[in-house]
Amino acid sequence: MKYDLQIKNVRIATVNNENQIIPCGRVFIKGNKIAKIECHEENEDSEINIFAKKAIDGKGLLLTPGLIDCHTHMVFAGDRSNELFLRNRGESYCSITKRGGGILSTVKQTQITEFNLLENSAVSRAKTMLKQGVTTIEIKSGYGLNLNTEEKILKVAKALEFSLPISVITTYLGLHAIPEKYKYNIDLYVNKVIERYLPVIAEKKLATFVDAFCDKIAFTKHQVERYLNKAKQLGFKLKLHAEQMSDQKGALMAAKLGAHSVDHLEYLSKRDCLEISKMRTVAVLLPGAYYYLKEVKLPPIDTLQEYKIPIAIASDANPGTSPFFSLPLIMNMACVIFGLDSNDILKGVTLNAARALGISDNVGSVEVGKIADLVLWKTKSFERVIASPTEELCSTIIKEGKIVKL
Ligand SMILES: [Zn+2]
C-alpha cells in the first residue's frame, strides 16, 4: 500500500506560479504530505484500493488548499457591539478611541479575564473559522498591553492547536494602543516594550512575528521603527498595521526592514507601492474593517496589481472593527467592495496568505511535497464560495493528511 489517502474525481483549484485549475484529478496523500497529483478523465474508475488505504470520491466537486487567515485578533474578552451604534450616531472611531472605548476597552476586559475563559471563547471562534475551510490562522496579541496579559493571550492562541486541527502562527502586537497611564509619555511606554517586553517574548518563544499599529491614533513611524529594529535583532519576523487611516509612510519603512507583510494600506501612496514592489513584502488587505468602519478611501488595488505586489486577504477578526469570523464572508467583501476577481481572492487566502506568514514552502497550494491541508467543497466553483458565503459549502476538511471530524 503506497499511499494513505486518495481523493479522486475532484476539480482542483490551486494557485502555484500559474493559476492552475485541474478539471478532474486525484490527490494522493502519504503521512501528512501530498505525495502525488494526477489528472484523469471524469468518472474514470480508478482501482483505488491498489493505491491507497482510504479513498474519498469527490464526485467532480471542488478541492482547494486549506484556507489561511493571515491577520486576526481572535483572542479577546468583552463586547464592543455598542460602538457600531455610536458610529451610526455620528461618532468617529478616533473619537470613541480617544475617550477610552475602542481597543482600550477590550484591553480592560482581556486583562481581567482568566486563561480558561479566554481560551473557551477563542476555541469557539476558531472552530467557526475551521468549519468554513480555514486550516491555518495567524493570531495577534495586543489586547494586554502589560506583559502578563500579552503572554496570556499568546499562550491561549498557541493552545488552540491542542484543541482543534488548526495551525496557529502567533504575533506579538506590542505597540497596539497607548495605555491610559502613558498617554502623556508615549515614548516611555515604547521604551518599556522595546527594552523589557520584547526580550521576554523572544526568550519564551511565544511569537514568530511582531506587529505594531502605525497611525495617527496609535504610534509614530519613528517609534515603530525603533521597535521593529529591536525585534529584528531578536530574531522576530515583522508585520505592520500601516496606512489604515492616514499616510504615515509606515508600510515602506517596514518593507525596507524586510517585513513579511504590511496590512490595511488604504492610504498607501502610489510612489510607496513602487518602492515596496522591489521587496518581497505582501500587501494584506482587510475588507472587513473597511466595510465595518464605513471607510471611503479604497486601498490602491490597481497600483498594487500593476506593480505585481502579492495581495493577501484576511479577516482582521476582532471585536471592534471587524467582528467577522468567516473568511468566505471576507472573500465576498474583497470581491464586492474591492473588486478582486476569484483567482486573486483564491491566491489571497491561500498562497499569498502563506507568503505573508513565511510558510509558503509548506502550505498554500496543492503541490507535491506540501502539507496536505485541503478542503473539499459542495460546489464545482470557487466563485460560488465567494458569491454565497453564508451557505455551508465546506464538505470535508483534510488537515495534515487526516480527515477532520467536524
Ligand atoms: Zn488588525
Tab-separated table of C-alpha atoms and ligand atoms in Angstrom:
chain	number	residue	atom	x	y	z
A	1	MET	CA	0.000	0.000	0.000
A	2	LYS	CA	1.740	3.060	-1.273
A	3	TYR	CA	-0.492	5.922	-0.076
A	4	ASP	CA	-2.628	6.586	2.999
A	5	LEU	CA	-5.421	8.525	1.352
A	6	GLN	CA	-6.669	9.180	-2.149
A	7	ILE	CA	-9.089	11.967	-3.050
A	8	LYS	CA	-10.341	11.184	-6.529
A	9	ASN	CA	-12.619	12.777	-9.046
A	10	VAL	CA	-12.132	16.364	-7.887
A	11	ARG	CA	-11.796	19.664	-9.676
A	12	ILE	CA	-8.591	21.056	-8.189
A	13	ALA	CA	-8.339	24.843	-7.934
A	14	THR	CA	-4.976	25.976	-6.716
A	15	VAL	CA	-2.508	28.737	-7.294
A	16	ASN	CA	1.111	27.933	-7.874
A	17	ASN	CA	3.195	30.035	-10.197
A	18	GLU	CA	0.444	29.954	-12.778
A	19	ASN	CA	-3.147	29.954	-11.592
A	20	GLN	CA	-3.957	26.345	-12.083
A	21	ILE	CA	-7.242	24.522	-12.362
A	22	ILE	CA	-7.105	20.795	-12.933
A	23	PRO	CA	-10.560	19.934	-14.318
A	24	CYS	CA	-10.505	16.442	-12.938
A	25	GLY	CA	-7.838	14.988	-10.781
A	26	ARG	CA	-6.699	12.777	-7.967
A	27	VAL	CA	-4.605	13.705	-4.985
A	28	PHE	CA	-2.625	11.045	-3.145
A	29	ILE	CA	-1.528	11.647	0.421
A	30	LYS	CA	1.177	9.861	2.349
A	31	GLY	CA	1.572	10.707	6.009
A	32	ASN	CA	0.880	14.416	6.322
A	33	LYS	CA	2.023	15.354	2.811
A	34	ILE	CA	0.716	15.499	-0.735
A	35	ALA	CA	2.603	12.682	-2.454
A	36	LYS	CA	1.169	12.718	-5.950
A	37	ILE	CA	-1.325	14.623	-8.129
A	38	GLU	CA	-2.825	13.089	-11.257
A	39	CYS	CA	-5.203	14.354	-13.901
A	40	HIS	CA	-7.827	11.868	-15.040
A	41	GLU	CA	-10.970	11.702	-17.143
A	42	GLU	CA	-14.217	12.446	-15.355
A	43	ASN	CA	-15.850	9.346	-13.869
A	44	GLU	CA	-12.887	7.251	-14.884
A	45	ASP	CA	-12.869	4.387	-12.449
A	46	SER	CA	-9.598	4.031	-10.686
A	47	GLU	CA	-8.709	0.941	-8.779
A	48	ILE	CA	-8.493	2.930	-5.649
A	49	ASN	CA	-7.619	0.167	-3.249
A	50	ILE	CA	-4.469	-0.642	-5.116
A	51	PHE	CA	-3.139	2.810	-4.489
A	52	ALA	CA	-4.371	3.951	-1.110
A	53	LYS	CA	-5.644	2.625	2.199
A	54	LYS	CA	-8.572	5.029	2.136
A	55	ALA	CA	-10.380	6.921	-0.595
A	56	ILE	CA	-12.743	9.832	-0.920
A	57	ASP	CA	-14.790	10.254	-4.091
A	58	GLY	CA	-15.084	13.987	-4.704
A	59	LYS	CA	-17.863	13.458	-7.305
A	60	GLY	CA	-16.473	16.161	-9.567
A	61	LEU	CA	-16.614	18.852	-6.889
A	62	LEU	CA	-14.053	21.495	-5.939
A	63	LEU	CA	-10.852	20.823	-3.997
A	64	THR	CA	-8.726	23.738	-2.813
A	65	PRO	CA	-5.838	24.201	-0.431
A	66	GLY	CA	-6.909	24.790	3.173
A	67	LEU	CA	-7.656	28.490	3.559
A	68	ILE	CA	-5.227	30.663	5.529
A	69	ASP	CA	-6.350	33.659	7.560
A	70	CYS	CA	-3.128	35.644	7.913
A	71	HIS	CA	-4.362	38.522	10.114
A	72	THR	CA	-6.633	38.076	13.145
A	73	HIS	CA	-7.034	39.335	16.711
A	74	MET	CA	-9.146	36.391	17.807
A	75	VAL	CA	-8.153	36.118	21.458
A	76	PHE	CA	-10.032	38.758	23.424
A	77	ALA	CA	-12.729	39.311	26.026
A	78	GLY	CA	-15.663	41.682	26.117
A	79	ASP	CA	-18.136	43.036	23.635
A	80	ARG	CA	-17.918	46.242	21.605
A	81	SER	CA	-21.113	45.965	19.593
A	82	ASN	CA	-22.262	49.315	21.012
A	83	GLU	CA	-19.549	51.119	19.028
A	84	LEU	CA	-21.333	50.268	15.802
A	85	PHE	CA	-24.330	52.257	17.015
A	86	LEU	CA	-22.211	55.113	18.384
A	87	ARG	CA	-20.657	55.434	14.933
A	88	ASN	CA	-24.109	55.356	13.370
A	89	ARG	CA	-24.997	58.327	15.568
A	90	GLY	CA	-22.079	60.222	14.104
A	91	GLU	CA	-19.161	59.494	16.443
A	92	SER	CA	-15.907	58.656	14.685
A	93	TYR	CA	-13.713	55.666	15.518
A	94	CYS	CA	-10.972	58.089	16.548
A	95	SER	CA	-13.235	59.935	18.991
A	96	ILE	CA	-14.545	56.672	20.517
A	97	THR	CA	-10.935	55.556	20.953
A	98	LYS	CA	-9.839	58.870	22.497
A	99	ARG	CA	-12.414	58.618	25.258
A	100	GLY	CA	-11.494	55.121	26.359
A	101	GLY	CA	-13.568	52.982	24.006
A	102	GLY	CA	-12.030	51.140	21.104
A	103	ILE	CA	-9.017	48.918	21.714
A	104	LEU	CA	-8.558	50.094	25.324
A	105	SER	CA	-11.987	48.804	26.350
A	106	THR	CA	-11.080	45.336	25.013
A	107	VAL	CA	-7.758	45.602	26.860
A	108	LYS	CA	-9.539	46.194	30.188
A	109	GLN	CA	-11.749	43.139	29.710
A	110	THR	CA	-8.925	40.905	28.450
A	111	GLN	CA	-6.653	41.812	31.357
A	112	ILE	CA	-9.208	40.633	33.947
A	113	THR	CA	-10.384	37.502	32.136
A	114	GLU	CA	-8.947	34.159	33.204
A	115	PHE	CA	-6.984	31.964	30.835
A	116	ASN	CA	-9.676	29.279	30.607
A	117	LEU	CA	-12.454	31.694	29.740
A	118	LEU	CA	-10.312	33.403	27.118
A	119	GLU	CA	-9.428	30.010	25.723
A	120	ASN	CA	-13.050	28.822	25.556
A	121	SER	CA	-14.160	31.846	23.574
A	122	ALA	CA	-11.142	31.634	21.253
A	123	VAL	CA	-11.737	27.917	20.610
A	124	SER	CA	-15.325	28.671	19.682
A	125	ARG	CA	-14.277	31.383	17.204
A	126	ALA	CA	-11.511	29.256	15.702
A	127	LYS	CA	-13.941	26.361	15.301
A	128	THR	CA	-16.295	28.632	13.372
A	129	MET	CA	-13.394	29.542	11.074
A	130	LEU	CA	-12.274	25.926	10.684
A	131	LYS	CA	-15.773	24.820	9.651
A	132	GLN	CA	-15.539	27.318	6.815
A	133	GLY	CA	-12.313	25.866	5.479
A	134	VAL	CA	-9.591	27.699	7.418
A	135	THR	CA	-6.739	25.341	8.345
A	136	THR	CA	-4.098	27.929	9.338
A	137	ILE	CA	-4.636	31.091	11.282
A	138	GLU	CA	-2.464	33.944	12.481
A	139	ILE	CA	-3.357	35.377	15.888
A	140	LYS	CA	-2.020	38.614	17.331
A	141	SER	CA	-1.804	39.671	20.948
A	142	GLY	CA	-2.168	43.390	21.614
A	143	TYR	CA	-5.152	43.402	23.984
A	144	GLY	CA	-2.942	43.040	27.041
A	145	LEU	CA	-0.502	45.953	26.848
A	146	ASN	CA	1.108	44.704	30.075
A	147	LEU	CA	3.488	41.767	29.802
A	148	ASN	CA	1.401	39.282	31.812
A	149	THR	CA	-1.683	39.698	29.694
A	150	GLU	CA	0.250	39.725	26.421
A	151	GLU	CA	1.830	36.417	27.442
A	152	LYS	CA	-1.596	35.048	28.419
A	153	ILE	CA	-3.049	35.923	25.005
A	154	LEU	CA	-0.143	34.345	23.107
A	155	LYS	CA	-0.362	31.177	25.215
A	156	VAL	CA	-4.128	30.943	24.626
A	157	ALA	CA	-3.507	31.347	20.890
A	158	LYS	CA	-0.888	28.585	20.839
A	159	ALA	CA	-3.121	26.316	22.946
A	160	LEU	CA	-5.756	26.327	20.179
A	161	GLU	CA	-3.568	23.849	18.307
A	162	PHE	CA	-4.212	21.325	21.070
A	163	SER	CA	-7.993	21.812	20.938
A	164	LEU	CA	-8.532	21.934	17.187
A	165	PRO	CA	-6.929	20.612	13.982
A	166	ILE	CA	-5.761	24.086	13.003
A	167	SER	CA	-2.249	25.578	12.758
A	168	VAL	CA	-1.653	28.805	14.641
A	169	ILE	CA	1.072	31.367	13.955
A	170	THR	CA	1.418	33.861	16.794
A	171	THR	CA	2.296	37.542	16.545
A	172	TYR	CA	3.261	39.824	19.415
A	173	LEU	CA	1.445	43.098	18.731
A	174	GLY	CA	3.414	45.074	21.289
A	175	LEU	CA	2.515	48.540	20.027
A	176	HIS	CA	-1.239	48.314	19.503
A	177	ALA	CA	-2.664	51.081	21.687
A	178	ILE	CA	-1.350	53.600	24.190
A	179	PRO	CA	-2.111	52.604	27.798
A	180	GLU	CA	-4.003	55.298	29.717
A	181	LYS	CA	-1.169	55.951	32.162
A	182	TYR	CA	1.337	56.580	29.366
A	183	LYS	CA	-0.959	58.948	27.472
A	184	TYR	CA	1.353	61.903	28.088
A	185	ASN	CA	4.600	59.997	27.798
A	186	ILE	CA	4.225	57.580	24.953
A	187	ASP	CA	7.973	57.164	24.451
A	188	LEU	CA	8.275	55.818	27.970
A	189	TYR	CA	5.854	53.020	27.060
A	190	VAL	CA	7.583	52.365	23.733
A	191	ASN	CA	10.926	52.084	25.547
A	192	LYS	CA	9.428	49.652	28.055
A	193	VAL	CA	8.096	47.444	25.252
A	194	ILE	CA	11.423	47.554	23.414
A	195	GLU	CA	13.706	47.045	26.396
A	196	ARG	CA	11.645	44.827	28.692
A	197	TYR	CA	8.795	43.096	26.874
A	198	LEU	CA	10.329	42.160	23.508
A	199	PRO	CA	13.272	40.229	25.013
A	200	VAL	CA	10.931	38.214	27.280
A	201	ILE	CA	8.575	37.300	24.419
A	202	ALA	CA	11.641	36.291	22.376
A	203	GLU	CA	13.202	34.242	25.147
A	204	LYS	CA	9.970	32.377	25.866
A	205	LYS	CA	9.422	31.840	22.119
A	206	LEU	CA	5.818	32.979	22.381
A	207	ALA	CA	5.622	34.586	18.945
A	208	THR	CA	7.069	34.200	15.458
A	209	PHE	CA	6.167	37.719	14.342
A	210	VAL	CA	5.908	41.149	15.858
A	211	ASP	CA	3.467	43.773	14.679
A	212	ALA	CA	2.532	47.363	15.560
A	213	PHE	CA	-0.175	49.891	14.765
A	214	CYS	CA	1.418	52.847	12.996
A	215	ASP	CA	-1.184	55.582	12.601
A	216	LYS	CA	-2.295	58.961	13.877
A	217	ILE	CA	-4.303	57.417	16.746
A	218	ALA	CA	-1.533	54.988	17.652
A	219	PHE	CA	2.280	55.060	17.232
A	220	THR	CA	4.526	57.178	15.031
A	221	LYS	CA	6.737	55.826	12.291
A	222	HIS	CA	9.805	56.693	14.344
A	223	GLN	CA	8.557	54.809	17.438
A	224	VAL	CA	7.561	51.799	15.353
A	225	GLU	CA	10.870	51.771	13.501
A	226	ARG	CA	12.846	51.557	16.766
A	227	TYR	CA	10.612	48.707	17.915
A	228	LEU	CA	10.817	46.758	14.638
A	229	ASN	CA	14.601	47.153	14.546
A	230	LYS	CA	14.947	45.711	18.030
A	231	ALA	CA	12.520	42.890	17.182
A	232	LYS	CA	14.510	42.050	14.080
A	233	GLN	CA	17.706	41.853	16.133
A	234	LEU	CA	15.954	39.436	18.473
A	235	GLY	CA	15.044	37.180	15.548
A	236	PHE	CA	11.370	38.031	15.083
A	237	LYS	CA	9.770	38.290	11.655
A	238	LEU	CA	7.967	41.561	11.016
A	239	LYS	CA	4.483	42.786	10.108
A	240	LEU	CA	2.855	46.197	10.347
A	241	HIS	CA	-0.630	47.739	10.513
A	242	ALA	CA	0.069	50.646	8.202
A	243	GLU	CA	-1.673	53.430	6.327
A	244	GLN	CA	-5.142	52.461	7.568
A	245	MET	CA	-6.367	55.931	8.465
A	246	SER	CA	-3.574	58.191	7.251
A	247	ASP	CA	-0.336	58.037	5.282
A	248	GLN	CA	2.440	57.743	7.863
A	249	LYS	CA	4.919	56.091	5.454
A	250	GLY	CA	4.981	53.104	7.795
A	251	ALA	CA	4.476	50.453	5.114
A	252	LEU	CA	7.590	51.440	3.168
A	253	MET	CA	9.666	51.666	6.355
A	254	ALA	CA	8.558	48.150	7.377
A	255	ALA	CA	9.106	46.735	3.890
A	256	LYS	CA	12.646	48.124	3.889
A	257	LEU	CA	13.266	46.319	7.175
A	258	GLY	CA	12.184	43.087	5.453
A	259	ALA	CA	8.605	42.830	6.758
A	260	HIS	CA	6.719	39.782	5.504
A	261	SER	CA	3.580	41.875	5.216
A	262	VAL	CA	2.133	45.342	5.542
A	263	ASP	CA	-1.565	45.330	6.338
A	264	HIS	CA	-4.611	47.613	5.670
A	265	LEU	CA	-2.957	50.166	3.288
A	266	GLU	CA	-5.974	52.331	2.423
A	267	TYR	CA	-3.746	55.445	2.420
A	268	LEU	CA	-0.663	53.872	0.796
A	269	SER	CA	0.708	56.177	-1.911
A	270	LYS	CA	1.463	55.146	-5.468
A	271	ARG	CA	5.091	56.116	-5.039
A	272	ASP	CA	5.458	53.870	-1.971
A	273	CYS	CA	3.814	50.992	-3.879
A	274	LEU	CA	6.616	51.233	-6.437
A	275	GLU	CA	9.290	51.083	-3.722
A	276	ILE	CA	7.547	48.222	-1.895
A	277	SER	CA	7.310	46.252	-5.137
A	278	LYS	CA	11.121	45.981	-5.079
A	279	MET	CA	10.921	43.979	-1.805
A	280	ARG	CA	9.193	40.676	-1.144
A	281	THR	CA	6.581	42.165	1.173
A	282	VAL	CA	2.949	41.025	0.837
A	283	ALA	CA	0.118	43.584	0.911
A	284	VAL	CA	-2.571	42.211	3.241
A	285	LEU	CA	-5.973	43.775	2.534
A	286	LEU	CA	-8.667	43.721	5.214
A	287	PRO	CA	-12.051	44.466	3.657
A	288	GLY	CA	-13.940	43.588	6.870
A	289	ALA	CA	-12.538	46.617	8.717
A	290	TYR	CA	-13.032	48.815	5.650
A	291	TYR	CA	-16.695	47.784	5.458
A	292	TYR	CA	-17.458	47.889	9.178
A	293	LEU	CA	-15.899	51.341	9.666
A	294	LYS	CA	-17.650	52.591	6.508
A	295	GLU	CA	-14.337	53.772	5.104
A	296	VAL	CA	-14.442	55.575	1.783
A	297	LYS	CA	-10.823	55.515	0.671
A	298	LEU	CA	-10.025	52.236	-1.037
A	299	PRO	CA	-6.555	50.710	-0.863
A	300	PRO	CA	-4.630	51.334	-4.123
A	301	ILE	CA	-5.560	47.957	-5.568
A	302	ASP	CA	-4.875	48.798	-9.232
A	303	THR	CA	-1.415	50.082	-8.345
A	304	LEU	CA	-0.618	47.060	-6.165
A	305	GLN	CA	-1.594	44.853	-9.092
A	306	GLU	CA	0.224	46.972	-11.654
A	307	TYR	CA	3.444	46.666	-9.628
A	308	LYS	CA	2.816	42.958	-9.018
A	309	ILE	CA	2.854	43.245	-5.243
A	310	PRO	CA	1.414	39.983	-3.872
A	311	ILE	CA	-2.002	40.611	-2.299
A	312	ALA	CA	-3.399	38.555	0.573
A	313	ILE	CA	-6.912	38.844	2.010
A	314	ALA	CA	-7.590	38.369	5.717
A	315	SER	CA	-10.403	38.777	8.208
A	316	ASP	CA	-8.774	41.112	10.782
A	317	ALA	CA	-11.230	39.294	13.090
A	318	ASN	CA	-11.530	41.480	16.191
A	319	PRO	CA	-14.307	42.742	18.475
A	320	GLY	CA	-14.317	46.394	17.435
A	321	THR	CA	-13.601	46.962	13.771
A	322	SER	CA	-14.141	43.594	12.065
A	323	PRO	CA	-16.209	41.211	14.185
A	324	PHE	CA	-16.332	38.612	11.420
A	325	PHE	CA	-15.210	35.043	11.949
A	326	SER	CA	-15.829	33.923	8.405
A	327	LEU	CA	-13.149	34.045	5.729
A	328	PRO	CA	-15.709	33.331	2.945
A	329	LEU	CA	-17.648	36.437	4.048
A	330	ILE	CA	-14.420	38.472	3.879
A	331	MET	CA	-13.742	36.990	0.417
A	332	ASN	CA	-17.171	38.198	-0.638
A	333	MET	CA	-16.305	41.707	0.571
A	334	ALA	CA	-12.964	41.542	-1.276
A	335	CYS	CA	-14.956	40.844	-4.421
A	336	VAL	CA	-17.898	43.226	-3.945
A	337	ILE	CA	-16.112	46.161	-2.305
A	338	PHE	CA	-12.514	45.810	-3.542
A	339	GLY	CA	-13.411	44.404	-6.967
A	340	LEU	CA	-10.964	41.488	-6.844
A	341	ASP	CA	-11.603	38.528	-9.131
A	342	SER	CA	-11.877	34.946	-7.990
A	343	ASN	CA	-8.304	33.919	-8.822
A	344	ASP	CA	-6.915	36.924	-6.938
A	345	ILE	CA	-9.081	36.037	-3.975
A	346	LEU	CA	-8.113	32.347	-4.078
A	347	LYS	CA	-4.464	33.365	-4.182
A	348	GLY	CA	-5.118	35.928	-1.439
A	349	VAL	CA	-6.415	33.365	1.047
A	350	THR	CA	-4.001	30.576	0.127
A	351	LEU	CA	-0.541	31.105	-1.387
A	352	ASN	CA	-0.146	34.828	-0.726
A	353	ALA	CA	-1.526	34.442	2.800
A	354	ALA	CA	1.089	31.715	3.304
A	355	ARG	CA	3.772	34.100	1.994
A	356	ALA	CA	2.601	36.761	4.438
A	357	LEU	CA	3.278	34.219	7.191
A	358	GLY	CA	6.534	32.872	5.770
A	359	ILE	CA	5.127	29.347	5.364
A	360	SER	CA	4.575	29.151	1.604
A	361	ASP	CA	7.163	26.382	1.202
A	362	ASN	CA	4.877	24.123	3.242
A	363	VAL	CA	1.273	25.197	2.660
A	364	GLY	CA	-0.886	27.449	0.475
A	365	SER	CA	-1.195	25.348	-2.683
A	366	VAL	CA	-1.991	21.830	-3.834
A	367	GLU	CA	1.522	20.732	-4.771
A	368	VAL	CA	3.534	17.576	-4.290
A	369	GLY	CA	5.673	17.798	-1.156
A	370	LYS	CA	3.466	20.309	0.613
A	371	ILE	CA	1.477	19.565	3.767
A	372	ALA	CA	-1.899	18.003	2.894
A	373	ASP	CA	-4.164	20.785	4.182
A	374	LEU	CA	-7.104	20.554	1.787
A	375	VAL	CA	-10.773	21.483	1.561
A	376	LEU	CA	-13.432	19.704	-0.453
A	377	TRP	CA	-16.403	21.954	-1.230
A	378	LYS	CA	-20.036	21.145	-2.091
A	379	THR	CA	-19.724	23.107	-5.322
A	380	LYS	CA	-17.702	22.960	-8.528
A	381	SER	CA	-16.513	26.550	-8.497
A	382	PHE	CA	-14.626	28.792	-6.134
A	383	GLU	CA	-16.737	31.666	-7.484
A	384	ARG	CA	-19.713	30.141	-5.678
A	385	VAL	CA	-17.835	30.047	-2.355
A	386	ILE	CA	-17.150	33.775	-2.764
A	387	ALA	CA	-20.603	34.696	-4.037
A	388	SER	CA	-22.573	32.824	-1.417
A	389	PRO	CA	-20.534	32.969	1.786
A	390	THR	CA	-23.283	32.070	4.243
A	391	GLU	CA	-24.126	28.747	2.606
A	392	GLU	CA	-22.414	25.877	4.357
A	393	LEU	CA	-20.375	24.862	1.341
A	394	CYS	CA	-17.448	23.228	3.073
A	395	SER	CA	-17.886	19.483	2.902
A	396	THR	CA	-14.645	17.794	4.019
A	397	ILE	CA	-11.501	19.219	5.564
A	398	ILE	CA	-8.197	17.392	5.456
A	399	LYS	CA	-5.658	18.699	7.978
A	400	GLU	CA	-2.121	17.347	7.702
A	401	GLY	CA	-3.394	14.354	5.757
A	402	LYS	CA	-6.164	13.452	8.229
A	403	ILE	CA	-9.890	13.850	7.674
A	404	VAL	CA	-11.253	16.353	10.194
A	405	LYS	CA	-14.384	15.337	12.057
A	406	LEU	CA	-16.477	18.486	12.288
B	1	ZN	ZN	-5.510	44.149	12.699
